[in-house]
mmCIF file of C-alpha atoms and ligand atoms in Angstrom:
data_model
loop_
_atom_site.group_PDB
_atom_site.id
_atom_site.type_symbol
_atom_site.label_atom_id
_atom_site.label_comp_id
_atom_site.label_asym_id
_atom_site.label_seq_id
_atom_site.Cartn_x
_atom_site.Cartn_y
_atom_site.Cartn_z
ATOM 1 C CA MET A 28 -11.348 -11.410 18.633
ATOM 2 C CA PRO A 29 -11.155 -9.956 15.140
ATOM 3 C CA LYS A 30 -7.851 -9.993 13.355
ATOM 4 C CA LEU A 31 -7.317 -7.965 10.212
ATOM 5 C CA LEU A 32 -4.796 -7.695 7.460
ATOM 6 C CA HIS A 33 -4.319 -4.036 6.515
ATOM 7 C CA THR A 34 -2.782 -3.174 3.142
ATOM 8 C CA ALA A 35 -3.018 -0.307 0.617
ATOM 9 C CA ASP A 36 -1.544 1.352 -2.457
ATOM 10 C CA TRP A 37 -1.180 -1.672 -4.696
ATOM 11 C CA GLN A 38 -1.195 0.667 -7.738
ATOM 12 C CA MET A 39 -1.963 -2.252 -10.041
ATOM 13 C CA GLY A 40 -1.509 -1.565 -13.715
ATOM 14 C CA ARG A 41 1.465 0.717 -13.154
ATOM 15 C CA ALA A 42 3.980 0.386 -15.961
ATOM 16 C CA PHE A 43 7.684 0.698 -15.271
ATOM 17 C CA THR A 44 8.642 2.351 -18.527
ATOM 18 C CA ARG A 45 11.968 3.739 -17.323
ATOM 19 C CA PHE A 46 13.328 0.187 -17.127
ATOM 20 C CA GLU A 47 14.316 -2.309 -19.805
ATOM 21 C CA THR A 48 11.189 -4.142 -21.001
ATOM 22 C CA GLU A 49 11.956 -7.417 -19.234
ATOM 23 C CA ASP A 50 12.955 -5.723 -15.989
ATOM 24 C CA GLY A 51 9.780 -3.648 -16.016
ATOM 25 C CA ALA A 52 7.727 -6.795 -16.625
ATOM 26 C CA ALA A 53 9.367 -8.460 -13.613
ATOM 27 C CA LEU A 54 8.357 -5.525 -11.407
ATOM 28 C CA VAL A 55 4.772 -5.744 -12.693
ATOM 29 C CA GLU A 56 4.708 -9.494 -11.960
ATOM 30 C CA ALA A 57 6.011 -8.867 -8.446
ATOM 31 C CA ARG A 58 2.941 -6.720 -7.728
ATOM 32 C CA PHE A 59 0.584 -9.562 -8.658
ATOM 33 C CA GLU A 60 2.662 -11.929 -6.540
ATOM 34 C CA ALA A 61 2.362 -9.464 -3.672
ATOM 35 C CA ILE A 62 -1.438 -9.842 -3.701
ATOM 36 C CA GLU A 63 -1.084 -13.627 -3.607
ATOM 37 C CA THR A 64 1.328 -13.269 -0.705
ATOM 38 C CA LEU A 65 -1.156 -11.067 1.152
ATOM 39 C CA ALA A 66 -3.929 -13.615 0.643
ATOM 40 C CA ARG A 67 -1.692 -16.385 1.925
ATOM 41 C CA LEU A 68 -0.644 -14.277 4.899
ATOM 42 C CA ALA A 69 -4.282 -13.606 5.781
ATOM 43 C CA ASN A 70 -4.905 -17.372 5.798
ATOM 44 C CA GLU A 71 -1.815 -18.217 7.812
ATOM 45 C CA ASN A 72 -2.674 -15.609 10.420
ATOM 46 C CA LYS A 73 -6.332 -16.662 10.478
ATOM 47 C CA CYS A 74 -7.419 -13.119 9.665
ATOM 48 C CA ASP A 75 -11.122 -12.299 9.724
ATOM 49 C CA ALA A 76 -10.874 -9.770 6.916
ATOM 50 C CA VAL A 77 -8.473 -8.001 4.559
ATOM 51 C CA LEU A 78 -8.771 -4.221 4.273
ATOM 52 C CA VAL A 79 -7.306 -2.439 1.244
ATOM 53 C CA ALA A 80 -7.093 1.281 1.985
ATOM 54 C CA GLY A 81 -7.244 2.719 -1.514
ATOM 55 C CA ASP A 82 -5.299 2.937 -4.780
ATOM 56 C CA VAL A 83 -5.833 -0.710 -5.608
ATOM 57 C CA PHE A 84 -5.470 0.398 -9.239
ATOM 58 C CA ASP A 85 -2.987 2.906 -10.570
ATOM 59 C CA ALA A 86 -5.446 4.394 -13.057
ATOM 60 C CA GLN A 87 -9.067 4.205 -14.187
ATOM 61 C CA THR A 88 -7.834 2.997 -17.577
ATOM 62 C CA VAL A 89 -6.045 -0.218 -16.537
ATOM 63 C CA SER A 90 -6.662 -3.167 -18.860
ATOM 64 C CA ASP A 91 -9.435 -5.715 -18.389
ATOM 65 C CA ARG A 92 -6.695 -8.293 -18.035
ATOM 66 C CA THR A 93 -5.160 -6.450 -15.083
ATOM 67 C CA ILE A 94 -8.573 -6.229 -13.432
ATOM 68 C CA ARG A 95 -9.191 -9.962 -13.819
ATOM 69 C CA ARG A 96 -5.708 -10.860 -12.617
ATOM 70 C CA VAL A 97 -6.059 -8.701 -9.493
ATOM 71 C CA PHE A 98 -9.245 -10.451 -8.427
ATOM 72 C CA ASN A 99 -7.826 -13.855 -9.344
ATOM 73 C CA ALA A 100 -4.893 -13.126 -7.055
ATOM 74 C CA THR A 101 -7.236 -12.487 -4.130
ATOM 75 C CA THR A 102 -8.961 -15.874 -4.340
ATOM 76 C CA ALA A 103 -6.533 -17.656 -2.005
ATOM 77 C CA PHE A 104 -8.175 -15.840 0.930
ATOM 78 C CA PRO A 105 -11.863 -16.803 0.938
ATOM 79 C CA GLY A 106 -12.806 -14.460 3.799
ATOM 80 C CA PRO A 107 -14.125 -10.939 3.319
ATOM 81 C CA TRP A 108 -12.077 -8.273 1.576
ATOM 82 C CA VAL A 109 -13.017 -4.614 1.743
ATOM 83 C CA MET A 110 -11.539 -2.464 -1.044
ATOM 84 C CA LEU A 111 -11.659 1.308 -0.934
ATOM 85 C CA PRO A 112 -11.283 3.671 -3.897
ATOM 86 C CA GLY A 113 -8.371 6.112 -3.484
ATOM 87 C CA ASN A 114 -7.271 9.089 -5.565
ATOM 88 C CA HIS A 115 -5.888 6.932 -8.410
ATOM 89 C CA ASP A 116 -9.040 4.797 -8.588
ATOM 90 C CA ALA A 117 -11.697 7.193 -7.308
ATOM 91 C CA ALA A 118 -15.311 5.996 -7.369
ATOM 92 C CA LEU A 119 -16.394 8.258 -10.223
ATOM 93 C CA ALA A 120 -19.795 7.743 -11.857
ATOM 94 C CA GLU A 121 -17.947 5.692 -14.461
ATOM 95 C CA SER A 122 -14.773 4.166 -13.010
ATOM 96 C CA VAL A 123 -12.474 1.175 -12.949
ATOM 97 C CA TRP A 124 -14.858 -0.224 -10.296
ATOM 98 C CA THR A 125 -17.986 0.038 -12.455
ATOM 99 C CA ARG A 126 -16.045 -1.663 -15.262
ATOM 100 C CA GLU A 127 -15.134 -4.518 -12.912
ATOM 101 C CA ARG A 128 -18.768 -5.044 -12.051
ATOM 102 C CA ARG A 129 -19.707 -5.088 -15.740
ATOM 103 C CA LEU A 130 -16.933 -7.594 -16.420
ATOM 104 C CA GLY A 131 -18.299 -9.778 -13.617
ATOM 105 C CA ALA A 132 -14.773 -9.835 -12.222
ATOM 106 C CA VAL A 133 -15.516 -9.112 -8.564
ATOM 107 C CA PRO A 134 -15.838 -12.250 -6.398
ATOM 108 C CA GLU A 135 -18.676 -12.420 -3.871
ATOM 109 C CA ASN A 136 -16.358 -12.147 -0.864
ATOM 110 C CA VAL A 137 -14.888 -8.848 -2.086
ATOM 111 C CA ASN A 138 -16.778 -5.808 -0.825
ATOM 112 C CA LEU A 139 -16.283 -2.626 -2.833
ATOM 113 C CA ALA A 140 -16.729 0.468 -0.679
ATOM 114 C CA LEU A 141 -17.934 2.716 -3.472
ATOM 115 C CA GLU A 142 -20.087 4.899 -1.243
ATOM 116 C CA PRO A 143 -19.377 6.440 2.143
ATOM 117 C CA GLY A 144 -20.910 4.517 5.021
ATOM 118 C CA VAL A 145 -20.633 1.383 7.125
ATOM 119 C CA ILE A 146 -20.024 -2.146 5.846
ATOM 120 C CA ASP A 147 -21.034 -4.555 8.607
ATOM 121 C CA LEU A 148 -19.387 -7.971 8.468
ATOM 122 C CA GLU A 149 -21.928 -9.801 10.633
ATOM 123 C CA LEU A 150 -20.070 -13.083 10.974
ATOM 124 C CA GLN A 151 -16.820 -11.389 11.945
ATOM 125 C CA LYS A 152 -18.561 -8.842 14.208
ATOM 126 C CA LEU A 153 -16.781 -6.060 12.385
ATOM 127 C CA SER A 154 -18.050 -2.675 11.295
ATOM 128 C CA VAL A 155 -15.932 -1.041 8.612
ATOM 129 C CA LEU A 156 -16.560 2.705 8.304
ATOM 130 C CA CYS A 157 -15.573 3.657 4.767
ATOM 131 C CA ALA A 158 -14.512 7.021 3.336
ATOM 132 C CA PRO A 159 -13.997 6.354 -0.394
ATOM 133 C CA LEU A 160 -12.751 9.103 -2.651
ATOM 134 C CA THR A 161 -15.483 9.796 -5.187
ATOM 135 C CA GLN A 162 -13.269 12.296 -6.982
ATOM 136 C CA ARG A 163 -9.510 12.417 -7.301
ATOM 137 C CA ASN A 164 -8.993 15.324 -4.948
ATOM 138 C CA THR A 165 -11.031 16.883 -2.202
ATOM 139 C CA TYR A 166 -10.242 19.521 0.396
ATOM 140 C CA GLU A 167 -12.752 18.165 2.900
ATOM 141 C CA ASP A 168 -11.917 15.554 5.510
ATOM 142 C CA LEU A 169 -13.974 12.603 4.265
ATOM 143 C CA THR A 170 -13.512 10.794 7.596
ATOM 144 C CA GLU A 171 -15.374 13.530 9.476
ATOM 145 C CA PRO A 172 -18.781 11.798 8.996
ATOM 146 C CA PHE A 173 -17.364 8.770 10.876
ATOM 147 C CA ASN A 174 -18.200 10.660 14.085
ATOM 148 C CA GLY A 175 -21.903 10.303 13.368
ATOM 149 C CA LEU A 176 -21.940 6.756 11.961
ATOM 150 C CA GLU A 177 -23.519 4.092 14.169
ATOM 151 C CA SER A 178 -22.270 0.546 14.529
ATOM 152 C CA PRO A 179 -23.529 -2.363 16.664
ATOM 153 C CA GLU A 180 -22.140 -2.055 20.183
ATOM 154 C CA GLU A 181 -20.404 -5.417 20.391
ATOM 155 C CA PHE A 182 -18.819 -5.013 16.938
ATOM 156 C CA VAL A 183 -15.237 -3.871 16.568
ATOM 157 C CA ARG A 184 -15.253 -0.479 14.827
ATOM 158 C CA ILE A 185 -12.711 0.049 12.076
ATOM 159 C CA GLY A 186 -12.176 3.100 9.864
ATOM 160 C CA LEU A 187 -10.909 2.824 6.275
ATOM 161 C CA ALA A 188 -9.673 5.925 4.447
ATOM 162 C CA HIS A 189 -7.178 7.277 1.916
ATOM 163 C CA GLY A 190 -5.407 10.624 2.227
ATOM 164 C CA SER A 191 -2.972 12.768 4.194
ATOM 165 C CA VAL A 192 -3.017 12.957 7.956
ATOM 166 C CA GLN A 193 -2.702 16.659 8.629
ATOM 167 C CA GLY A 194 0.377 18.035 10.333
ATOM 168 C CA LEU A 195 2.295 14.777 10.557
ATOM 169 C CA LEU A 196 3.647 14.011 7.130
ATOM 170 C CA SER A 197 6.085 16.243 5.340
ATOM 171 C CA ASP A 198 4.942 18.822 2.768
ATOM 172 C CA ASP A 199 1.281 18.324 3.552
ATOM 173 C CA ILE A 200 0.351 21.948 4.052
ATOM 174 C CA ASP A 201 -2.933 22.510 2.233
ATOM 175 C CA SER A 202 -2.608 19.014 0.856
ATOM 176 C CA THR A 203 -5.575 17.350 -0.751
ATOM 177 C CA ASN A 204 -7.609 14.586 0.865
ATOM 178 C CA PRO A 205 -6.892 15.670 4.445
ATOM 179 C CA ILE A 206 -7.538 13.414 7.448
ATOM 180 C CA ALA A 207 -7.650 14.710 11.027
ATOM 181 C CA PRO A 208 -4.891 13.133 13.132
ATOM 182 C CA ASP A 209 -7.285 12.481 16.019
ATOM 183 C CA ARG A 210 -9.967 10.831 13.869
ATOM 184 C CA ALA A 211 -9.714 7.419 15.577
ATOM 185 C CA LYS A 212 -10.373 8.971 18.956
ATOM 186 C CA ALA A 213 -13.040 11.416 17.783
ATOM 187 C CA SER A 214 -14.983 8.673 15.983
ATOM 188 C CA LYS A 215 -14.425 6.016 18.682
ATOM 189 C CA LEU A 216 -12.634 3.748 16.239
ATOM 190 C CA ASP A 217 -10.783 0.702 17.473
ATOM 191 C CA TYR A 218 -8.446 1.124 14.513
ATOM 192 C CA LEU A 219 -8.110 3.439 11.515
ATOM 193 C CA ALA A 220 -6.577 1.786 8.431
ATOM 194 C CA LEU A 221 -5.066 4.362 6.090
ATOM 195 C CA GLY A 222 -3.622 4.423 2.605
ATOM 196 C CA ASP A 223 -1.798 6.933 0.380
ATOM 197 C CA TRP A 224 1.567 7.099 2.174
ATOM 198 C CA HIS A 225 3.649 4.382 0.535
ATOM 199 C CA GLY A 226 5.789 3.541 3.553
ATOM 200 C CA THR A 227 4.597 1.858 6.729
ATOM 201 C CA LYS A 228 3.875 4.567 9.282
ATOM 202 C CA GLN A 229 2.258 4.644 12.676
ATOM 203 C CA ILE A 230 0.349 7.857 13.402
ATOM 204 C CA ASN A 231 -0.888 6.974 16.877
ATOM 205 C CA GLU A 232 -1.951 3.976 18.934
ATOM 206 C CA ARG A 233 -4.945 3.287 16.680
ATOM 207 C CA THR A 234 -3.959 4.809 13.347
ATOM 208 C CA TRP A 235 -1.513 3.406 10.791
ATOM 209 C CA TYR A 236 -0.516 3.626 7.170
ATOM 210 C CA SER A 237 0.295 0.117 5.966
ATOM 211 C CA GLY A 238 2.323 1.334 2.990
ATOM 212 C CA THR A 239 2.497 -0.482 -0.310
ATOM 213 C CA PRO A 240 3.257 -4.228 -0.174
ATOM 214 C CA GLU A 241 5.715 -4.062 -3.077
ATOM 215 C CA PRO A 242 7.998 -1.027 -3.286
ATOM 216 C CA GLU A 243 7.854 0.876 -6.559
ATOM 217 C CA ARG A 244 9.955 3.961 -5.962
ATOM 218 C CA PHE A 245 13.386 4.756 -4.674
ATOM 219 C CA ARG A 246 12.050 7.044 -2.022
ATOM 220 C CA ASN A 247 9.378 5.339 -0.072
ATOM 221 C CA ASN A 248 10.539 4.896 3.429
ATOM 222 C CA ASP A 249 9.869 1.488 4.851
ATOM 223 C CA ALA A 250 7.691 0.234 1.995
ATOM 224 C CA GLY A 251 7.069 -3.463 1.287
ATOM 225 C CA ASN A 252 5.062 -4.466 4.360
ATOM 226 C CA ALA A 253 1.599 -5.532 5.422
ATOM 227 C CA LEU A 254 0.089 -5.034 8.867
ATOM 228 C CA ILE A 255 -1.627 -7.672 10.954
ATOM 229 C CA VAL A 256 -3.980 -5.914 13.339
ATOM 230 C CA ASP A 257 -5.288 -7.784 16.317
ATOM 231 C CA VAL A 258 -8.147 -6.166 18.225
ATOM 232 C CA SER A 259 -8.906 -8.415 21.177
ATOM 233 C CA GLU A 260 -12.271 -6.738 21.832
ATOM 234 C CA SER A 261 -14.160 -3.544 21.143
ATOM 235 C CA GLY A 262 -12.322 -0.716 22.928
ATOM 236 C CA ALA A 263 -9.057 -2.603 23.467
ATOM 237 C CA ALA A 264 -5.837 -1.168 22.054
ATOM 238 C CA PRO A 265 -4.909 -2.950 18.820
ATOM 239 C CA ALA A 266 -1.741 -5.038 18.588
ATOM 240 C CA VAL A 267 -0.156 -4.240 15.236
ATOM 241 C CA THR A 268 2.537 -6.411 13.659
ATOM 242 C CA THR A 269 4.516 -5.320 10.610
ATOM 243 C CA ILE A 270 5.196 -8.185 8.191
ATOM 244 C CA PRO A 271 7.663 -7.720 5.319
ATOM 245 C CA VAL A 272 6.092 -9.007 2.081
ATOM 246 C CA GLY A 273 7.931 -7.093 -0.671
ATOM 247 C CA ARG A 274 10.060 -8.929 -3.155
ATOM 248 C CA TYR A 275 12.279 -6.160 -4.539
ATOM 249 C CA GLN A 276 14.315 -3.797 -2.449
ATOM 250 C CA TRP A 277 14.874 -0.413 -4.020
ATOM 251 C CA HIS A 278 18.054 1.478 -3.212
ATOM 252 C CA GLN A 279 19.370 4.829 -4.253
ATOM 253 C CA TRP A 280 23.109 5.218 -3.859
ATOM 254 C CA ARG A 281 25.041 8.412 -4.353
ATOM 255 C CA GLU A 282 28.737 7.541 -4.173
ATOM 256 C CA ILE A 283 31.827 9.645 -4.279
ATOM 257 C CA LEU A 284 34.969 7.897 -5.471
ATOM 258 C CA ALA A 285 38.185 9.533 -4.357
ATOM 259 C CA VAL A 286 40.726 6.771 -3.963
ATOM 260 C CA GLN A 287 41.155 3.289 -5.398
ATOM 261 C CA SER A 288 39.842 1.578 -2.267
ATOM 262 C CA ASP A 289 36.518 3.445 -2.627
ATOM 263 C CA LEU A 290 35.937 1.600 -5.875
ATOM 264 C CA GLU A 291 36.896 -1.734 -4.377
ATOM 265 C CA GLN A 292 34.529 -1.187 -1.482
ATOM 266 C CA LEU A 293 31.717 -0.192 -3.830
ATOM 267 C CA LEU A 294 32.204 -3.347 -5.928
ATOM 268 C CA GLU A 295 32.115 -5.407 -2.760
ATOM 269 C CA ARG A 296 28.843 -3.772 -1.688
ATOM 270 C CA LEU A 297 27.345 -4.325 -5.139
ATOM 271 C CA ASN A 298 28.285 -7.998 -5.013
ATOM 272 C CA GLY A 299 26.652 -8.243 -1.602
ATOM 273 C CA LEU A 300 23.255 -7.085 -2.840
ATOM 274 C CA PRO A 301 20.548 -9.736 -3.224
ATOM 275 C CA GLU A 302 19.386 -10.548 -6.744
ATOM 276 C CA SER A 303 16.027 -8.890 -6.083
ATOM 277 C CA THR A 304 17.490 -5.409 -5.942
ATOM 278 C CA VAL A 305 16.573 -2.328 -7.915
ATOM 279 C CA LEU A 306 19.483 0.075 -7.696
ATOM 280 C CA ASP A 307 19.802 3.645 -8.824
ATOM 281 C CA LEU A 308 23.532 4.298 -8.708
ATOM 282 C CA ARG A 309 25.162 7.643 -9.351
ATOM 283 C CA LEU A 310 28.911 8.051 -9.118
ATOM 284 C CA GLU A 311 30.970 11.162 -8.661
ATOM 285 C CA GLY A 312 34.721 11.770 -8.460
ATOM 286 C CA SER A 313 37.620 10.141 -10.211
ATOM 287 C CA VAL A 314 39.856 7.131 -9.737
ATOM 288 C CA THR A 315 42.735 5.740 -11.702
ATOM 289 C CA LEU A 316 42.008 2.788 -13.951
ATOM 290 C CA ALA A 317 43.668 -0.003 -11.993
ATOM 291 C CA GLY A 318 46.645 -1.474 -13.843
ATOM 292 C CA VAL A 319 46.548 1.029 -16.688
ATOM 293 C CA HIS A 320 49.027 3.575 -15.308
ATOM 294 C CA ASN A 321 52.077 1.281 -14.854
ATOM 295 C CA TYR A 322 54.321 2.395 -17.719
HETATM 296 MN MN1 LIG B 403 -3.012 7.736 -3.225
#
């Protein structure tokens, strides 16, 4: 009865330069904490494996320190991790992943899917079919070879990929890194774990985007979650549970102030926000300055 934790799009090493230095640093810290939270969640839910569907790192050039901290943060979950290169951390001949290996930073229980193919987790009876990006952009569907990949019959068959499901997400016409919407069915996958879309999104019964665990933009719909995927046996429909893990909530407010009470209501809403809020507030309109006009 394999149970998985599905996550993606950590974008580690991203700098938040548009913010004040200390605020940006807090957002960076939150991303490391998110990995620790995921590891803890995998333990609490007795997961058999953690799958990271690409863009673990924001860039090939992240610091050695970031690399070490990422793998340190994973140590709380001693079971197998499978990490897939995405477009930001593609498995180039020389990449962030080859640097990690040279640094000796990758723990033994972390599997790096640097080449297309199957990673069999014997103990967990799991076959993970991997479609890593080996360049930043491709116009081929890298999950297409899944159709021809064999896996042991009694093993649960899981796909792991990073890109755009065609025809379902907005503005994806001719988009790079395409993925066929019916891939899970065509390749007889029990579940297809996807990354690249930063919000949590179900594509069909067996195909989901987990979204990023810690929001980092104002416009990612339903970001800040991880998915717990329970496949009772090979062929059974997966039970997928969305677990909120994000620390900061990002809001974008566009407010029009017309009368005095609009301002009062806005102040009330601002006071009601939790401390862990990132708010982009833009105001329009005009109000009198309360108490100034009484002469
Ligand atoms: Mn991506």
